[in-house]
Coordinates of C-alpha atoms in Angstrom, one line a residue:
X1 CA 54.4 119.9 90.9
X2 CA 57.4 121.7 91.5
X3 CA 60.7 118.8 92.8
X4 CA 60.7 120.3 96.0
X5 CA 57.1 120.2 96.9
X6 CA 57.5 116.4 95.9
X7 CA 60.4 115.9 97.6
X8 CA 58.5 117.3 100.6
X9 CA 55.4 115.5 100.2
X10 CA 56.8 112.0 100.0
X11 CA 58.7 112.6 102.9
X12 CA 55.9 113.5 105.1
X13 CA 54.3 110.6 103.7
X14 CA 57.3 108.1 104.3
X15 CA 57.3 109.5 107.9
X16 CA 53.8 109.0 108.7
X17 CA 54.1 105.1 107.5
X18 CA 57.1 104.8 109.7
X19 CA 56.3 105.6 113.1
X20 CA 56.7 103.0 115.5
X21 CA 59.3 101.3 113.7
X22 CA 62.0 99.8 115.0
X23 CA 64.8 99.5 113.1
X24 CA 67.1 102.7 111.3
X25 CA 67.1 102.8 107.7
X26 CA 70.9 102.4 106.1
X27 CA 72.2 101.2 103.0
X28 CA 74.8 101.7 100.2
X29 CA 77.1 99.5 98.5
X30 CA 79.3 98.1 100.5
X31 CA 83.4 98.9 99.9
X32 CA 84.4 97.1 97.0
X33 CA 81.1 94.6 98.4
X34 CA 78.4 93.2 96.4
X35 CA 75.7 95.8 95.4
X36 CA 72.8 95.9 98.3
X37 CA 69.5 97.6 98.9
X38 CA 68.2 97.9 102.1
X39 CA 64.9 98.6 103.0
X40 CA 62.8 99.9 107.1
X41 CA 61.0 96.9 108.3
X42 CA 57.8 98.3 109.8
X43 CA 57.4 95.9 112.5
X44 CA 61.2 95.3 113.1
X45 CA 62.3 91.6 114.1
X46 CA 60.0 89.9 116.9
X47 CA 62.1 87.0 118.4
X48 CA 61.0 83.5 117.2
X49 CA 60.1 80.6 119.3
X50 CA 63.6 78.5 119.9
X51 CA 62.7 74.8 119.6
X52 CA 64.7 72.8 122.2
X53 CA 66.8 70.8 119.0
X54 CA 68.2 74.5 118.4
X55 CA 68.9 74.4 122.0
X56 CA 70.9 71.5 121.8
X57 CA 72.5 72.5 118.6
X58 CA 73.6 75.7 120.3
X59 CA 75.1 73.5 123.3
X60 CA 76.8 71.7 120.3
X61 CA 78.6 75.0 119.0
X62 CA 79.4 75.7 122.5
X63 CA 81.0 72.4 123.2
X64 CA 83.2 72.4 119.5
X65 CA 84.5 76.1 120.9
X66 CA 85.3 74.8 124.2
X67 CA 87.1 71.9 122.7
X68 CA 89.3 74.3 120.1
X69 CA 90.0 77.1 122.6
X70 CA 91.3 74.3 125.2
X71 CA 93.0 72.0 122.5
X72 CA 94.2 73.7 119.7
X73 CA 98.1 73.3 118.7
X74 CA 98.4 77.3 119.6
X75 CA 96.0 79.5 121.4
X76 CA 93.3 80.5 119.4
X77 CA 91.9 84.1 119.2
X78 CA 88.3 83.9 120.6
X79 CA 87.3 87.3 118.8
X80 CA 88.6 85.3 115.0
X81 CA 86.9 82.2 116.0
X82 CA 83.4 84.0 116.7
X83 CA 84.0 86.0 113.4
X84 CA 84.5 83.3 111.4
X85 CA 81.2 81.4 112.8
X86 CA 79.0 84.1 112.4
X87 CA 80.3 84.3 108.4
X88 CA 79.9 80.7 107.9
X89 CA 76.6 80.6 109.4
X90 CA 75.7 83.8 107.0
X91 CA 77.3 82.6 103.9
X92 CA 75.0 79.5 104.1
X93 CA 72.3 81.8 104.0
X94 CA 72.4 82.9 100.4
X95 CA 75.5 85.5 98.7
X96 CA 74.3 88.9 100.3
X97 CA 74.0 88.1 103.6
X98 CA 77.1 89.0 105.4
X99 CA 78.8 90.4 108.8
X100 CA 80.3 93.6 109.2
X101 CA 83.2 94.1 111.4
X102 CA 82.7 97.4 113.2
X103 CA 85.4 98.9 110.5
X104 CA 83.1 97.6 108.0
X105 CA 80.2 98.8 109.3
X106 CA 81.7 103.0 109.4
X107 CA 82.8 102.0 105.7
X108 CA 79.5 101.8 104.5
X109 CA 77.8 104.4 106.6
X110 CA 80.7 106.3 104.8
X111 CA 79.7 104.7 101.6
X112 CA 76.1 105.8 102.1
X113 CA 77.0 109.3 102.3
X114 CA 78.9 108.8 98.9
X115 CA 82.8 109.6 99.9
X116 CA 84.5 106.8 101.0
X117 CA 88.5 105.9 100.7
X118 CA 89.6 102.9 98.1
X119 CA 89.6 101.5 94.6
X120 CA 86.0 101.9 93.7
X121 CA 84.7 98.4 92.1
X122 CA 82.1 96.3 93.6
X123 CA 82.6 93.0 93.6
X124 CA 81.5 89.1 94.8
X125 CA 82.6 86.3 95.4
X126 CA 82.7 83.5 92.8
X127 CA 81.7 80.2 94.2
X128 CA 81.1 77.7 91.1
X129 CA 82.3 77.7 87.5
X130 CA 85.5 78.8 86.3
X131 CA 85.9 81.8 88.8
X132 CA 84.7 79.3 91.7
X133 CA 86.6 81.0 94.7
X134 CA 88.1 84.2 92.9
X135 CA 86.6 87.6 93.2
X136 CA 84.6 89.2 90.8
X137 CA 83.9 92.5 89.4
X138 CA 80.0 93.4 89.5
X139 CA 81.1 96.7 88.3
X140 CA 83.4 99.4 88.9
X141 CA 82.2 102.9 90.0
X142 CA 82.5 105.6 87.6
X143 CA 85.1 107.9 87.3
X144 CA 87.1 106.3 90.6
X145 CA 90.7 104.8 90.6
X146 CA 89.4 101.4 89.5
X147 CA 87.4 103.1 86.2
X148 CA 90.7 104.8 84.8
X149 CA 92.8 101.9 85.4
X150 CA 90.8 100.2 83.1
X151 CA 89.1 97.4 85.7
X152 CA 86.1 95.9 83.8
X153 CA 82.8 94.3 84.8
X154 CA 83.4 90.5 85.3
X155 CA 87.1 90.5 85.8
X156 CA 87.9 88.2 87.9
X157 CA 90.6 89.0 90.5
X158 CA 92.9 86.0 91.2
X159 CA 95.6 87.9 93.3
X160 CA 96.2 90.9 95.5
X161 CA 99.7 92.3 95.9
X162 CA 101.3 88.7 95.2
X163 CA 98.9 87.0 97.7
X164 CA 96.5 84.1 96.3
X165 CA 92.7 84.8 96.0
X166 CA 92.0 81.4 96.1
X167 CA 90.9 80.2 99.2
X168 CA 90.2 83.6 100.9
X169 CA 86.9 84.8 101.9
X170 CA 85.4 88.0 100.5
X171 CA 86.0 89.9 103.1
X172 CA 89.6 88.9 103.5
X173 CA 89.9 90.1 99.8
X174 CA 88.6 93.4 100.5
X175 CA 90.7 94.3 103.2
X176 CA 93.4 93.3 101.2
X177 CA 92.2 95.8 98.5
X178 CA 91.3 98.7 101.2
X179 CA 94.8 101.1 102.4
X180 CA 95.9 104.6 103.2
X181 CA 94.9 107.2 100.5
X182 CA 97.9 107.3 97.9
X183 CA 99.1 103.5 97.9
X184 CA 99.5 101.0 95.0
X185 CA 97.6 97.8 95.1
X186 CA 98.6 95.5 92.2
X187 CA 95.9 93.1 91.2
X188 CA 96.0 90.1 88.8
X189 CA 92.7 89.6 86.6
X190 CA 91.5 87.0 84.8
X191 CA 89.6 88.6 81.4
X192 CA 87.2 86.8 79.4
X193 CA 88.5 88.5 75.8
X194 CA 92.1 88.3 77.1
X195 CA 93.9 85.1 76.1
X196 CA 96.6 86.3 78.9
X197 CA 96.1 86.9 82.5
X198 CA 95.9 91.3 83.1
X199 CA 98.1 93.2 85.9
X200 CA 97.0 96.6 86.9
X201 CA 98.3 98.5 89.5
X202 CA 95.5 101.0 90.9
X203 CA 96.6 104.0 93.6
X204 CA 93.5 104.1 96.3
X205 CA 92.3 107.4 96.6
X206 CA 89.2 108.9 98.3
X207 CA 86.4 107.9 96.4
X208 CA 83.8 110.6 96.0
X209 CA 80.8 109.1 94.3
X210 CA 79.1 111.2 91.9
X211 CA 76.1 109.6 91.2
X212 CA 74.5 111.3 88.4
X213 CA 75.8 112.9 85.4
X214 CA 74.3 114.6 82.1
X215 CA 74.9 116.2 78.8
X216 CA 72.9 117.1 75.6
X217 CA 72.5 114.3 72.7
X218 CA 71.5 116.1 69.4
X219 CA 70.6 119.3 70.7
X220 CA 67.6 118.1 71.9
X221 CA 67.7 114.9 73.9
X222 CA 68.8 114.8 77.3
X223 CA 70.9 112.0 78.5
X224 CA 71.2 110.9 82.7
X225 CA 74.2 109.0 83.5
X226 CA 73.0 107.2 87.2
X227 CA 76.0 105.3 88.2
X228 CA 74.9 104.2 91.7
X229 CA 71.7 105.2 94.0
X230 CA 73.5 107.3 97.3
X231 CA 71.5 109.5 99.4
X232 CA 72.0 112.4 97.1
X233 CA 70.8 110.6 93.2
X234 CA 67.3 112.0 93.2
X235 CA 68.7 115.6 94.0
X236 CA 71.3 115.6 91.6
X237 CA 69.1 114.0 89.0
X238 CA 66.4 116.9 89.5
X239 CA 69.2 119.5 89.2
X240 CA 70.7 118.4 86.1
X241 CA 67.2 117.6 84.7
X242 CA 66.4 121.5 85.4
X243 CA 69.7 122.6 83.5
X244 CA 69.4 120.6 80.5
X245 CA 65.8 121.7 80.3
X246 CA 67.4 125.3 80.3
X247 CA 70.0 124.8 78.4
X248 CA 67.6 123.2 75.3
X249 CA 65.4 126.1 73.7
X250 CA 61.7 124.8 74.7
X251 CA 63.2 122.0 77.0
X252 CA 64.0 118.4 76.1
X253 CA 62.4 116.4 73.8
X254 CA 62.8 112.9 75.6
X255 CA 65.4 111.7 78.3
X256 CA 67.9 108.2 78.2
X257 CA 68.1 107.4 82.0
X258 CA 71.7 105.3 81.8
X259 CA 71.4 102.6 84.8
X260 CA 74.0 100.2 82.6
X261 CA 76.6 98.7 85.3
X262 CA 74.9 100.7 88.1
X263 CA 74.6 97.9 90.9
X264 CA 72.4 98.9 93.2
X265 CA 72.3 101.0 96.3
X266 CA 69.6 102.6 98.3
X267 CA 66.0 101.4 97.9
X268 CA 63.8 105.1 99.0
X269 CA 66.3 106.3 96.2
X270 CA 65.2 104.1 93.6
X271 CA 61.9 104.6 94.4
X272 CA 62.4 108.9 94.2
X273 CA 64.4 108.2 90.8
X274 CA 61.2 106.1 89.4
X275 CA 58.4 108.5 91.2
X276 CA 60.0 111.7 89.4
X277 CA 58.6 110.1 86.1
X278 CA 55.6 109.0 87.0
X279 CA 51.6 110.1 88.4
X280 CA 51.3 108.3 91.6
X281 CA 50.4 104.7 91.8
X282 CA 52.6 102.0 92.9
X283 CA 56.2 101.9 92.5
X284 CA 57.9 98.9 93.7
X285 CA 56.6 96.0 96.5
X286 CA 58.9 94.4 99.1
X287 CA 57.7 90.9 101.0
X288 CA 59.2 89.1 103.8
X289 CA 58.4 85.7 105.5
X290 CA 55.6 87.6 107.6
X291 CA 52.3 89.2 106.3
X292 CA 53.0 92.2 108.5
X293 CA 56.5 92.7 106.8
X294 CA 55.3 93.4 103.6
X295 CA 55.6 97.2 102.4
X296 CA 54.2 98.9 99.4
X297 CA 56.0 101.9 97.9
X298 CA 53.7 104.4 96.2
X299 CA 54.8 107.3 94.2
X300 CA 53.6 110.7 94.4
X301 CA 51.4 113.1 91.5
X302 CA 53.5 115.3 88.9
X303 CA 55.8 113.8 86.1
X304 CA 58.8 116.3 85.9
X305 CA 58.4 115.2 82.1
X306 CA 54.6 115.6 81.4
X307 CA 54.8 112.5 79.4
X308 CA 57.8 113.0 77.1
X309 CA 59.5 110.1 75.7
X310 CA 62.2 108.2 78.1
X311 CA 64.6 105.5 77.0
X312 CA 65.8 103.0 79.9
X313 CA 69.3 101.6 78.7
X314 CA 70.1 98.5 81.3
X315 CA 72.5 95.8 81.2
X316 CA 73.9 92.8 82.9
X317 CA 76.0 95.3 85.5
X318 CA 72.5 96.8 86.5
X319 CA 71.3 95.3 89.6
X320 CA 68.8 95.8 92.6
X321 CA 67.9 99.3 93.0
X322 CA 68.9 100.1 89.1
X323 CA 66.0 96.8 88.0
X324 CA 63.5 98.8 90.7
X325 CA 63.6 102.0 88.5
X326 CA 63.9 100.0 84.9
X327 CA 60.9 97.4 86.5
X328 CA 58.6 100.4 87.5
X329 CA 58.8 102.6 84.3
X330 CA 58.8 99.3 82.2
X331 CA 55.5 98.1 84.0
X332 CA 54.0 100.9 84.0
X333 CA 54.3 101.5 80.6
X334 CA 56.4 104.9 81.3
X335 CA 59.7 104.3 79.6
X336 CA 61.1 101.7 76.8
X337 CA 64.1 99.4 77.9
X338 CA 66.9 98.9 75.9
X339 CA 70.1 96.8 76.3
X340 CA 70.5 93.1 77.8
X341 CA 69.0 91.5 80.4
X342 CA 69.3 92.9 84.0
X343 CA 72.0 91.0 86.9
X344 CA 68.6 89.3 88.7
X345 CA 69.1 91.1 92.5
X346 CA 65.8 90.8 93.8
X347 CA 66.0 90.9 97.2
X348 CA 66.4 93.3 99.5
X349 CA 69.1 93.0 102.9
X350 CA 68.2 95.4 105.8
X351 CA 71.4 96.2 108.1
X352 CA 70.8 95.4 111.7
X353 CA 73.6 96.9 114.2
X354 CA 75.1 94.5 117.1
X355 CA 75.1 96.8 120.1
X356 CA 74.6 100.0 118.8
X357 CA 77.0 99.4 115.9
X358 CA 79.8 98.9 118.6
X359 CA 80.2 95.1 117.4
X360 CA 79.7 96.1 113.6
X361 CA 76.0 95.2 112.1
X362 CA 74.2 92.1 110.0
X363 CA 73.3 92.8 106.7
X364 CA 70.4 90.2 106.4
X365 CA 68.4 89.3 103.3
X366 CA 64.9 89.9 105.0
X367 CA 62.9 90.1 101.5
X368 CA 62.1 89.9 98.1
X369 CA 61.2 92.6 96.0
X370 CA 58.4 92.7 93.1
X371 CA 58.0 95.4 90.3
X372 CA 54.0 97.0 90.7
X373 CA 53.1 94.2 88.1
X374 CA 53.9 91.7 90.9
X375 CA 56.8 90.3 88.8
X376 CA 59.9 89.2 91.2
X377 CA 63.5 90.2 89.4
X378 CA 65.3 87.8 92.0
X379 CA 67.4 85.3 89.7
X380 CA 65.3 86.2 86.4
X381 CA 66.2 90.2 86.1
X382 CA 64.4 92.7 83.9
X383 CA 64.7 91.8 80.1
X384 CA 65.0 95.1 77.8
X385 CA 61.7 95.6 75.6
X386 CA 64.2 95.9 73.2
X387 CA 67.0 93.3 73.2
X388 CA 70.1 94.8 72.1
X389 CA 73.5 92.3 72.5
X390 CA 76.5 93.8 71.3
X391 CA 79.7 92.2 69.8
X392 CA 82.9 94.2 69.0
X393 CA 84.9 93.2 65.4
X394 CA 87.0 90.1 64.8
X395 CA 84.9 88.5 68.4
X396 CA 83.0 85.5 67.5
X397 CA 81.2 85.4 70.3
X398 CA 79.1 87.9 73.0
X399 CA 81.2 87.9 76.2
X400 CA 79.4 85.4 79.3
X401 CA 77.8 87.5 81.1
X402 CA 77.0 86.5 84.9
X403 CA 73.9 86.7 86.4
X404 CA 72.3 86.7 90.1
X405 CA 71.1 83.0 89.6
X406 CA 74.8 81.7 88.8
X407 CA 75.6 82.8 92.5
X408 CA 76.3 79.9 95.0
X409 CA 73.2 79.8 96.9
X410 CA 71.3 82.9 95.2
X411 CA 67.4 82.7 96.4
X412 CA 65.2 80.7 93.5
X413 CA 63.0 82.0 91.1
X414 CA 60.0 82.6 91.5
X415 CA 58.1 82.5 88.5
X416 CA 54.1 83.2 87.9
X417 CA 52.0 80.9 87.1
X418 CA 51.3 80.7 83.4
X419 CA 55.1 82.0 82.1
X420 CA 56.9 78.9 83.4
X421 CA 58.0 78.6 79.2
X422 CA 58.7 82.3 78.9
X423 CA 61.7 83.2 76.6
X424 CA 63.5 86.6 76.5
X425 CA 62.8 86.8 73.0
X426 CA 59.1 86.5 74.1
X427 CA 59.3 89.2 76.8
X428 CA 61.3 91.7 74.4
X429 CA 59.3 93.6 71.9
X430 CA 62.4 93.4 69.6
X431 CA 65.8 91.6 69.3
X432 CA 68.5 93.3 67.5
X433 CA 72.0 92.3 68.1
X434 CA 74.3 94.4 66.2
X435 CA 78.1 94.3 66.1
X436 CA 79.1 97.5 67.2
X437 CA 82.5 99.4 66.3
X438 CA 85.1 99.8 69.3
X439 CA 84.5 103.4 71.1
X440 CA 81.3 103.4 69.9
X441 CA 78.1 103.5 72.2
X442 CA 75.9 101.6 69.5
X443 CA 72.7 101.1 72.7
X444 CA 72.2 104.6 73.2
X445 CA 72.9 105.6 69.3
X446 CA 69.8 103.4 69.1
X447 CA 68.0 104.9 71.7
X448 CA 68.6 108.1 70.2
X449 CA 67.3 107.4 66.8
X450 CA 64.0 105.7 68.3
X451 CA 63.8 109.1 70.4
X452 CA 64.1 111.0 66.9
X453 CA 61.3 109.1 65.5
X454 CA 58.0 110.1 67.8
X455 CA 55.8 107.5 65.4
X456 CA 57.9 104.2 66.0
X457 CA 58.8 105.3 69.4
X458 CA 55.1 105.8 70.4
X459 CA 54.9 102.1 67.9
X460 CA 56.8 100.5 70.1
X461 CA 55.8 101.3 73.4
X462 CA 52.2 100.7 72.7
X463 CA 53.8 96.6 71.4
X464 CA 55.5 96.4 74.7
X465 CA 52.3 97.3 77.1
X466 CA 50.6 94.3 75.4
X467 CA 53.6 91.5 76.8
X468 CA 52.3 89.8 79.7
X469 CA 55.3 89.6 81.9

């Protein structure tokens, strides 16, 4: 099936489940923000029965405002007050679940679109361990001012332009990153391999987000770079799929989809990624508190591959939409993934504008998300069929690497009956750490030798669609 008759089919498709919804359908990453995916309710958000103890509880807040906007040493600003409860009560929720200023709400509409102004790292909020209250790097974007400065995943960012971290909120953090097109920010980082603290200065520039990128590995392998999912991913991954198919004589011979440090972005682009590889059937499932808010996401006929060999290369840095696509073709015994174990975002935030978007919008955590093996990645991730930890020379150790279930109030677990004593050795098909030479790319050197050899490729795939995950 030709990637436009596809494209046109599933959207017919998508359309005919979503009538009569009631909510619109936006997502990204937000600017320099954790990495979200954001899914269309089909029933939208009925309003719940208010027991009278929430009734008094309300007439509580209402009495503590009354008593700070009458009392306070200085008058207080009613707008900063209101702010400030709406992100406490949200940031008691779990770490995605947030409030957008209006400002914040354009950003990542503009975001969403893939051109937005500023540094070009997501990040979060530490809130326990030895980061507890500085800002962390999930990831930063490819090829933005943050990349070429050098910023790494899990630097942790202790102050911005001489002001403390420490004791901010997220948000306050990011506007304090966010300025005019052409000005100098200068951060101080805390680096796990660095024995001293790191300063960087980084010029914010308009960010345009390119989310895919290729080239040709060995003459005959095609390698997909997918730093992050915009609305544009699945187009620009079918066009450069189409030229490297022209540009090898008789097309590729197998494909490395690189999702390593992507964190996330928007879900009905992680499901067009993972449905361009495979025949129908079931892609991903997302399930909220209510029966009736539980969606299933099935793909459509015609492999743009016809069954050639694909190599998943994931990492720690890969998160939410990136574990949908690396879940699917894992489950469905598509693809072999290679790397380390997956960040763990498993659930999925919808954004629900205040007033049309005049008051800025909630981004809500509204469900958890399940691979079509009914596994749930919230807090465990996806772990590689083959494990592949790298060290560099003269380091002892692997770097710590963070995960979704060190968060401060990251959703449990939920594990399925009978794997409670499940290791990742167990669930990996092979472990081999390796100690890799600096400037080398010793993950997808691997995945390119196992693409070279059809026999133990075709070997080990067969060993990994006999785990029980």
């Amino acid at each position: 099936m030709k990637a436009t008759d596809r494209r046109t089919r599933r959207n017919n498709d998508q359309r005919e489940q979503k009538k009569g919804t009631s909510l619109s359908a936006l997502a990204a990453a937000a600017l320099a923000g954790s990495a979200i995916t954001t899914v269309l309710l089909t029933s939208g958000f009925a309003r719940s029965t208010i027991s009278p103890d929430t009734f008094r509880q309300l007439d509580l807040f209402g009495e503590v405002f009354e008593q700070v906007h009458g009392n306070y040493v200085s008058e207080p600003d009613n707008k900063i007050m209101i702010e400030g409860a709406i992100d406490g009560m949200l940031q008691n929720l779990d770490p995605h679940s947030s409030y957008l200023s209006a400002d914040d709400y354009e950003t990542m509409q503009e975001q969403t679109r893939g051109s937005f102004a500023g540094l070009g790292i997501q990040v979060t909020m530490d809130n326990d361990g030895r980061g507890k209250g500085l800002v962390r790097v999930v990831s930063p974007i490819d090829d933005t001012p943050a990349a070429r400065a050098g910023i790494q995943t899990n630097d942790l960012i202790y102050e911005i332009d001489g002001e403390a971290v420490f004791g901010m909120t997220l948000n306050e953090a990011i506007d304090l990153m966010k300025g005019p097109r052409g000005t100098p920010v200068d951060l101080k980082l805390l680096r796990e391999e660095a024995d001293e603290p790191v300063e960087v200065t980084i010029v914010r520039d308009i960010v345009e987000v390119s989310p895919v990128s290729h080239r040709i590995e060995r003459e005959q392998f095609g390698y997909l770079r997918l730093s992050s999912f915009t609305a544009k991913t699945e187009e620009k991954m079918l066009e450069a799929i189409a030229e490297m198919e022209k540009e090898i004589p008789g097309g590729m011979k197998g494909l490395i989809i690189d999702v390593r440090s992507n964190p996330g972005g928007l879900l009905d682009q992680a499901v067009a990624v993972s449905d361009a590889f495979l025949e129908g059937g079931e892609i991903v499932s997302t399930r909220g508190r209510r029966a009736k808010d539980t969606m299933r996401e099935l793909g459509t006929p015609g492999d743009v591959l016809a069954g050639r060999p694909i190599i998943v290369l994931i990492n720690n840095g890969s998160a939410s939409a990136s574990e949908i696509v690396a879940g699917a073709l894992q489950d469905r015994n598509r693809a072999l993934v290679l790397g380390t174990k997956s960040f763990g975002k498993g659930s999925v935030q919808t954004l629900l504008p205040l007033q049309n978007g005049m008051n800025g919008a909630l981004r809500l955590t509204t469900a958890r998300y399940y691979t079509p093996a009914g596994r749930s990645i919230q807090a465990l991730g996806i772990v590689p069929d083959i494990a592949m930890p790298i060290t560099r020379p003269d380091q002892e150790d692997s770097p710590q690497r963070r995960f979704e279930s060190d968060l401060d109030g990251a959703l449990e677990a939920e594990i399925r009956a009978g794997h409670e004593d499940d290791t990742d050795e167990e669930l990996s098909v092979l472990v081999e750490p390796i100690e890799c030479p600096e400037g080398e790319d010793c993950q997808l050197n691997k995945a390119l030798d196992l693409l070279d050899n059809n026999s133990r490729f075709s070997e080990l795939l067969a060993d990994a669609s006999q785990i029980d995950r």
